[in-house]
């Protein structure tokens, strides 16, 4: 947006944040011309144009329990840790639920302690020790680099995702 604003200084941007389902609904209802989502919905009147590759990370509080895991978090640790979920309709939630199912965990089995709207809220909750979460590694990079949380990967391509521009087909 900053490059576009420099090139076209008379443009005005109105940026609003919604979960992926609401973004798509806003596009379909023609409330917005273009949206950005973290997942793709096949049965839609929209075009989903990938523009960025992302990977989800399992983030945990930086505590002794997780420090002792030597950069490898087990399926059992994921299942037994208090979990901070994103709201239904979140693209991140859809993607991490696919990942959990792929490694043999029914998302309903998770010890979900809280549900939050927005990545920043989730990051702060994990940083403050409420539980673990699965979010975009790019979005969490600041608190990973600062050491406020720990980040774990898992050997699964289900943690890879695209971010999409979304607009009506017609």
PDB file of C-alpha atoms in Angstrom:
ATOM      1  CA  UNK A   1       0.000   0.000   0.000  1.00  0.00           C
ATOM      2  CA  UNK A   2       2.834   2.415   0.746  1.00  0.00           C
ATOM      3  CA  UNK A   3       4.249   1.994  -2.777  1.00  0.00           C
ATOM      4  CA  UNK A   4       0.810   2.486  -4.288  1.00  0.00           C
ATOM      5  CA  UNK A   5       0.166   5.574  -2.139  1.00  0.00           C
ATOM      6  CA  UNK A   6       3.468   7.129  -3.259  1.00  0.00           C
ATOM      7  CA  UNK A   7       2.648   6.465  -6.897  1.00  0.00           C
ATOM      8  CA  UNK A   8      -0.952   7.724  -6.509  1.00  0.00           C
ATOM      9  CA  UNK A   9      -1.003  10.261  -3.650  1.00  0.00           C
ATOM     10  CA  UNK A  10      -4.704  11.106  -4.149  1.00  0.00           C
ATOM     11  CA  UNK A  11      -5.865   7.558  -3.333  1.00  0.00           C
ATOM     12  CA  UNK A  12      -7.665   6.903  -0.068  1.00  0.00           C
ATOM     13  CA  UNK A  13      -7.516   3.474   1.594  1.00  0.00           C
ATOM     14  CA  UNK A  14     -10.056   2.090   4.021  1.00  0.00           C
ATOM     15  CA  UNK A  15      -8.597  -1.058   5.576  1.00  0.00           C
ATOM     16  CA  UNK A  16     -10.793  -3.243   7.770  1.00  0.00           C
ATOM     17  CA  UNK A  17      -9.979  -6.515   9.468  1.00  0.00           C
ATOM     18  CA  UNK A  18     -12.311  -9.533   9.339  1.00  0.00           C
ATOM     19  CA  UNK A  19     -11.899 -13.285   9.384  1.00  0.00           C
ATOM     20  CA  UNK A  20     -11.688 -14.992   5.981  1.00  0.00           C
ATOM     21  CA  UNK A  21     -15.357 -15.993   5.824  1.00  0.00           C
ATOM     22  CA  UNK A  22     -16.447 -12.406   6.464  1.00  0.00           C
ATOM     23  CA  UNK A  23     -13.948 -11.052   3.917  1.00  0.00           C
ATOM     24  CA  UNK A  24     -15.388 -13.329   1.246  1.00  0.00           C
ATOM     25  CA  UNK A  25     -18.935 -12.355   2.221  1.00  0.00           C
ATOM     26  CA  UNK A  26     -18.020  -8.650   1.960  1.00  0.00           C
ATOM     27  CA  UNK A  27     -16.612  -9.259  -1.540  1.00  0.00           C
ATOM     28  CA  UNK A  28     -19.685 -11.273  -2.624  1.00  0.00           C
ATOM     29  CA  UNK A  29     -22.022  -8.572  -1.265  1.00  0.00           C
ATOM     30  CA  UNK A  30     -19.935  -5.948  -3.115  1.00  0.00           C
ATOM     31  CA  UNK A  31     -19.269  -4.092   0.146  1.00  0.00           C
ATOM     32  CA  UNK A  32     -15.575  -4.163  -0.828  1.00  0.00           C
ATOM     33  CA  UNK A  33     -13.822  -4.543  -4.152  1.00  0.00           C
ATOM     34  CA  UNK A  34     -10.954  -6.724  -3.004  1.00  0.00           C
ATOM     35  CA  UNK A  35     -10.074  -8.698   0.088  1.00  0.00           C
ATOM     36  CA  UNK A  36      -7.207 -10.692   1.525  1.00  0.00           C
ATOM     37  CA  UNK A  37      -7.705 -14.149   3.027  1.00  0.00           C
ATOM     38  CA  UNK A  38      -5.520 -16.799   4.601  1.00  0.00           C
ATOM     39  CA  UNK A  39      -7.382 -19.665   3.005  1.00  0.00           C
ATOM     40  CA  UNK A  40      -9.207 -20.549  -0.187  1.00  0.00           C
ATOM     41  CA  UNK A  41     -12.835 -21.608  -0.445  1.00  0.00           C
ATOM     42  CA  UNK A  42     -13.520 -23.717  -3.528  1.00  0.00           C
ATOM     43  CA  UNK A  43     -17.284 -23.172  -3.797  1.00  0.00           C
ATOM     44  CA  UNK A  44     -17.388 -19.450  -4.241  1.00  0.00           C
ATOM     45  CA  UNK A  45     -18.211 -16.845  -6.859  1.00  0.00           C
ATOM     46  CA  UNK A  46     -14.796 -15.343  -6.135  1.00  0.00           C
ATOM     47  CA  UNK A  47     -11.338 -15.595  -7.635  1.00  0.00           C
ATOM     48  CA  UNK A  48      -8.562 -16.438  -5.158  1.00  0.00           C
ATOM     49  CA  UNK A  49      -5.239 -15.187  -6.449  1.00  0.00           C
ATOM     50  CA  UNK A  50      -2.245 -16.320  -4.351  1.00  0.00           C
ATOM     51  CA  UNK A  51       0.283 -13.572  -3.619  1.00  0.00           C
ATOM     52  CA  UNK A  52       2.315 -14.808  -0.636  1.00  0.00           C
ATOM     53  CA  UNK A  53       3.525 -18.155   0.713  1.00  0.00           C
ATOM     54  CA  UNK A  54       3.305 -18.559   4.479  1.00  0.00           C
ATOM     55  CA  UNK A  55       3.944 -21.301   7.011  1.00  0.00           C
ATOM     56  CA  UNK A  56       2.106 -21.740  10.261  1.00  0.00           C
ATOM     57  CA  UNK A  57       4.118 -22.192  13.446  1.00  0.00           C
ATOM     58  CA  UNK A  58       3.206 -23.694  16.787  1.00  0.00           C
ATOM     59  CA  UNK A  59       4.048 -20.983  19.310  1.00  0.00           C
ATOM     60  CA  UNK A  60       4.392 -21.583  23.032  1.00  0.00           C
ATOM     61  CA  UNK A  61       5.245 -19.568  26.103  1.00  0.00           C
ATOM     62  CA  UNK A  62       9.005 -19.364  26.676  1.00  0.00           C
ATOM     63  CA  UNK A  63       8.924 -21.570  29.761  1.00  0.00           C
ATOM     64  CA  UNK A  64      11.098 -24.424  30.977  1.00  0.00           C
ATOM     65  CA  UNK A  65       8.493 -26.989  29.905  1.00  0.00           C
ATOM     66  CA  UNK A  66       8.774 -25.968  26.254  1.00  0.00           C
ATOM     67  CA  UNK A  67      12.492 -25.061  26.399  1.00  0.00           C
ATOM     68  CA  UNK A  68      13.199 -28.723  27.239  1.00  0.00           C
ATOM     69  CA  UNK A  69      11.571 -29.931  24.030  1.00  0.00           C
ATOM     70  CA  UNK A  70      14.744 -29.271  21.967  1.00  0.00           C
ATOM     71  CA  UNK A  71      12.934 -27.606  19.052  1.00  0.00           C
ATOM     72  CA  UNK A  72      10.648 -30.608  18.550  1.00  0.00           C
ATOM     73  CA  UNK A  73       7.095 -30.531  19.893  1.00  0.00           C
ATOM     74  CA  UNK A  74       5.293 -33.847  20.061  1.00  0.00           C
ATOM     75  CA  UNK A  75       1.747 -34.644  19.042  1.00  0.00           C
ATOM     76  CA  UNK A  76       1.033 -35.437  22.706  1.00  0.00           C
ATOM     77  CA  UNK A  77       2.372 -32.039  23.830  1.00  0.00           C
ATOM     78  CA  UNK A  78       0.128 -30.294  21.285  1.00  0.00           C
ATOM     79  CA  UNK A  79      -2.861 -32.301  22.452  1.00  0.00           C
ATOM     80  CA  UNK A  80      -2.274 -31.824  26.182  1.00  0.00           C
ATOM     81  CA  UNK A  81      -1.270 -28.133  26.250  1.00  0.00           C
ATOM     82  CA  UNK A  82      -3.850 -25.405  26.872  1.00  0.00           C
ATOM     83  CA  UNK A  83      -4.726 -24.156  23.374  1.00  0.00           C
ATOM     84  CA  UNK A  84      -5.704 -20.696  22.178  1.00  0.00           C
ATOM     85  CA  UNK A  85      -8.011 -20.940  19.183  1.00  0.00           C
ATOM     86  CA  UNK A  86      -8.910 -18.431  16.510  1.00  0.00           C
ATOM     87  CA  UNK A  87     -12.558 -17.637  15.901  1.00  0.00           C
ATOM     88  CA  UNK A  88     -14.681 -19.787  13.561  1.00  0.00           C
ATOM     89  CA  UNK A  89     -14.374 -18.333  10.062  1.00  0.00           C
ATOM     90  CA  UNK A  90     -10.671 -17.597  10.449  1.00  0.00           C
ATOM     91  CA  UNK A  91      -8.559 -18.834   7.553  1.00  0.00           C
ATOM     92  CA  UNK A  92      -5.772 -19.645  10.000  1.00  0.00           C
ATOM     93  CA  UNK A  93      -8.188 -21.785  12.011  1.00  0.00           C
ATOM     94  CA  UNK A  94      -9.332 -23.672   8.912  1.00  0.00           C
ATOM     95  CA  UNK A  95      -5.700 -24.351   7.966  1.00  0.00           C
ATOM     96  CA  UNK A  96      -4.520 -25.446  11.433  1.00  0.00           C
ATOM     97  CA  UNK A  97      -7.561 -27.691  11.873  1.00  0.00           C
ATOM     98  CA  UNK A  98      -6.587 -29.436   8.597  1.00  0.00           C
ATOM     99  CA  UNK A  99      -3.048 -29.820  10.006  1.00  0.00           C
ATOM    100  CA  UNK A 100      -4.327 -31.261  13.297  1.00  0.00           C
ATOM    101  CA  UNK A 101      -6.536 -33.793  11.490  1.00  0.00           C
ATOM    102  CA  UNK A 102      -3.579 -34.728   9.263  1.00  0.00           C
ATOM    103  CA  UNK A 103      -1.460 -35.645  12.304  1.00  0.00           C
ATOM    104  CA  UNK A 104      -4.328 -37.590  13.883  1.00  0.00           C
ATOM    105  CA  UNK A 105      -5.805 -35.009  16.269  1.00  0.00           C
ATOM    106  CA  UNK A 106      -9.488 -34.165  16.130  1.00  0.00           C
ATOM    107  CA  UNK A 107      -9.606 -30.392  16.774  1.00  0.00           C
ATOM    108  CA  UNK A 108     -12.444 -31.048  19.252  1.00  0.00           C
ATOM    109  CA  UNK A 109      -9.954 -33.036  21.373  1.00  0.00           C
ATOM    110  CA  UNK A 110      -7.795 -29.971  21.961  1.00  0.00           C
ATOM    111  CA  UNK A 111      -7.738 -28.505  25.470  1.00  0.00           C
ATOM    112  CA  UNK A 112      -9.042 -25.162  24.161  1.00  0.00           C
ATOM    113  CA  UNK A 113      -8.762 -22.610  26.932  1.00  0.00           C
ATOM    114  CA  UNK A 114      -9.654 -19.479  24.942  1.00  0.00           C
ATOM    115  CA  UNK A 115     -10.885 -18.315  21.560  1.00  0.00           C
ATOM    116  CA  UNK A 116      -9.634 -15.001  20.255  1.00  0.00           C
ATOM    117  CA  UNK A 117     -10.240 -12.766  17.312  1.00  0.00           C
ATOM    118  CA  UNK A 118      -7.060 -11.628  15.635  1.00  0.00           C
ATOM    119  CA  UNK A 119      -3.441 -12.684  15.585  1.00  0.00           C
ATOM    120  CA  UNK A 120      -2.200  -9.941  17.921  1.00  0.00           C
ATOM    121  CA  UNK A 121      -4.519 -11.084  20.708  1.00  0.00           C
ATOM    122  CA  UNK A 122      -3.345 -14.667  20.278  1.00  0.00           C
ATOM    123  CA  UNK A 123       0.318 -13.599  20.342  1.00  0.00           C
ATOM    124  CA  UNK A 124      -0.140 -11.639  23.564  1.00  0.00           C
ATOM    125  CA  UNK A 125      -1.997 -14.519  25.222  1.00  0.00           C
ATOM    126  CA  UNK A 126       0.790 -16.983  24.373  1.00  0.00           C
ATOM    127  CA  UNK A 127       3.487 -14.507  25.419  1.00  0.00           C
ATOM    128  CA  UNK A 128       1.743 -14.109  28.780  1.00  0.00           C
ATOM    129  CA  UNK A 129       1.559 -17.856  29.374  1.00  0.00           C
ATOM    130  CA  UNK A 130      -2.108 -18.619  28.703  1.00  0.00           C
ATOM    131  CA  UNK A 131      -1.359 -21.510  26.331  1.00  0.00           C
ATOM    132  CA  UNK A 132      -0.039 -22.493  22.921  1.00  0.00           C
ATOM    133  CA  UNK A 133      -1.361 -21.507  19.495  1.00  0.00           C
ATOM    134  CA  UNK A 134      -0.851 -22.133  15.799  1.00  0.00           C
ATOM    135  CA  UNK A 135      -0.458 -18.925  13.810  1.00  0.00           C
ATOM    136  CA  UNK A 136       1.424 -17.469  10.868  1.00  0.00           C
ATOM    137  CA  UNK A 137       5.175 -17.645  11.483  1.00  0.00           C
ATOM    138  CA  UNK A 138       5.613 -14.335   9.644  1.00  0.00           C
ATOM    139  CA  UNK A 139       3.067 -12.681  11.947  1.00  0.00           C
ATOM    140  CA  UNK A 140       4.777 -14.133  15.033  1.00  0.00           C
ATOM    141  CA  UNK A 141       8.349 -13.448  13.932  1.00  0.00           C
ATOM    142  CA  UNK A 142       8.712 -10.334  16.116  1.00  0.00           C
ATOM    143  CA  UNK A 143       7.933 -12.131  19.380  1.00  0.00           C
ATOM    144  CA  UNK A 144       9.889 -15.219  18.275  1.00  0.00           C
ATOM    145  CA  UNK A 145      12.985 -13.097  17.558  1.00  0.00           C
ATOM    146  CA  UNK A 146      12.650 -11.267  20.878  1.00  0.00           C
ATOM    147  CA  UNK A 147      12.497 -14.587  22.752  1.00  0.00           C
ATOM    148  CA  UNK A 148       9.090 -13.799  24.244  1.00  0.00           C
ATOM    149  CA  UNK A 149       7.696 -17.040  22.787  1.00  0.00           C
ATOM    150  CA  UNK A 150       9.146 -20.229  21.350  1.00  0.00           C
ATOM    151  CA  UNK A 151       8.236 -21.466  17.868  1.00  0.00           C
ATOM    152  CA  UNK A 152       8.029 -25.070  16.800  1.00  0.00           C
ATOM    153  CA  UNK A 153       7.685 -26.578  13.369  1.00  0.00           C
ATOM    154  CA  UNK A 154       6.204 -29.970  12.597  1.00  0.00           C
ATOM    155  CA  UNK A 155       7.022 -32.248   9.701  1.00  0.00           C
ATOM    156  CA  UNK A 156       3.827 -31.575   7.763  1.00  0.00           C
ATOM    157  CA  UNK A 157       3.129 -29.752   4.523  1.00  0.00           C
ATOM    158  CA  UNK A 158      -0.294 -28.891   5.998  1.00  0.00           C
ATOM    159  CA  UNK A 159       1.424 -26.000   7.808  1.00  0.00           C
ATOM    160  CA  UNK A 160       2.184 -24.384   4.428  1.00  0.00           C
ATOM    161  CA  UNK A 161      -0.433 -22.019   3.070  1.00  0.00           C
ATOM    162  CA  UNK A 162      -0.953 -19.195   0.637  1.00  0.00           C
ATOM    163  CA  UNK A 163      -2.437 -15.791   1.274  1.00  0.00           C
ATOM    164  CA  UNK A 164      -4.901 -14.709  -1.402  1.00  0.00           C
ATOM    165  CA  UNK A 165      -6.320 -11.597  -2.974  1.00  0.00           C
ATOM    166  CA  UNK A 166     -10.054 -12.212  -3.367  1.00  0.00           C
ATOM    167  CA  UNK A 167     -12.382 -10.554  -5.853  1.00  0.00           C
ATOM    168  CA  UNK A 168     -15.571 -11.385  -7.737  1.00  0.00           C
ATOM    169  CA  UNK A 169     -15.233 -13.532 -10.862  1.00  0.00           C
ATOM    170  CA  UNK A 170     -17.395 -11.177 -12.886  1.00  0.00           C
TER     171      UNK A 170
END
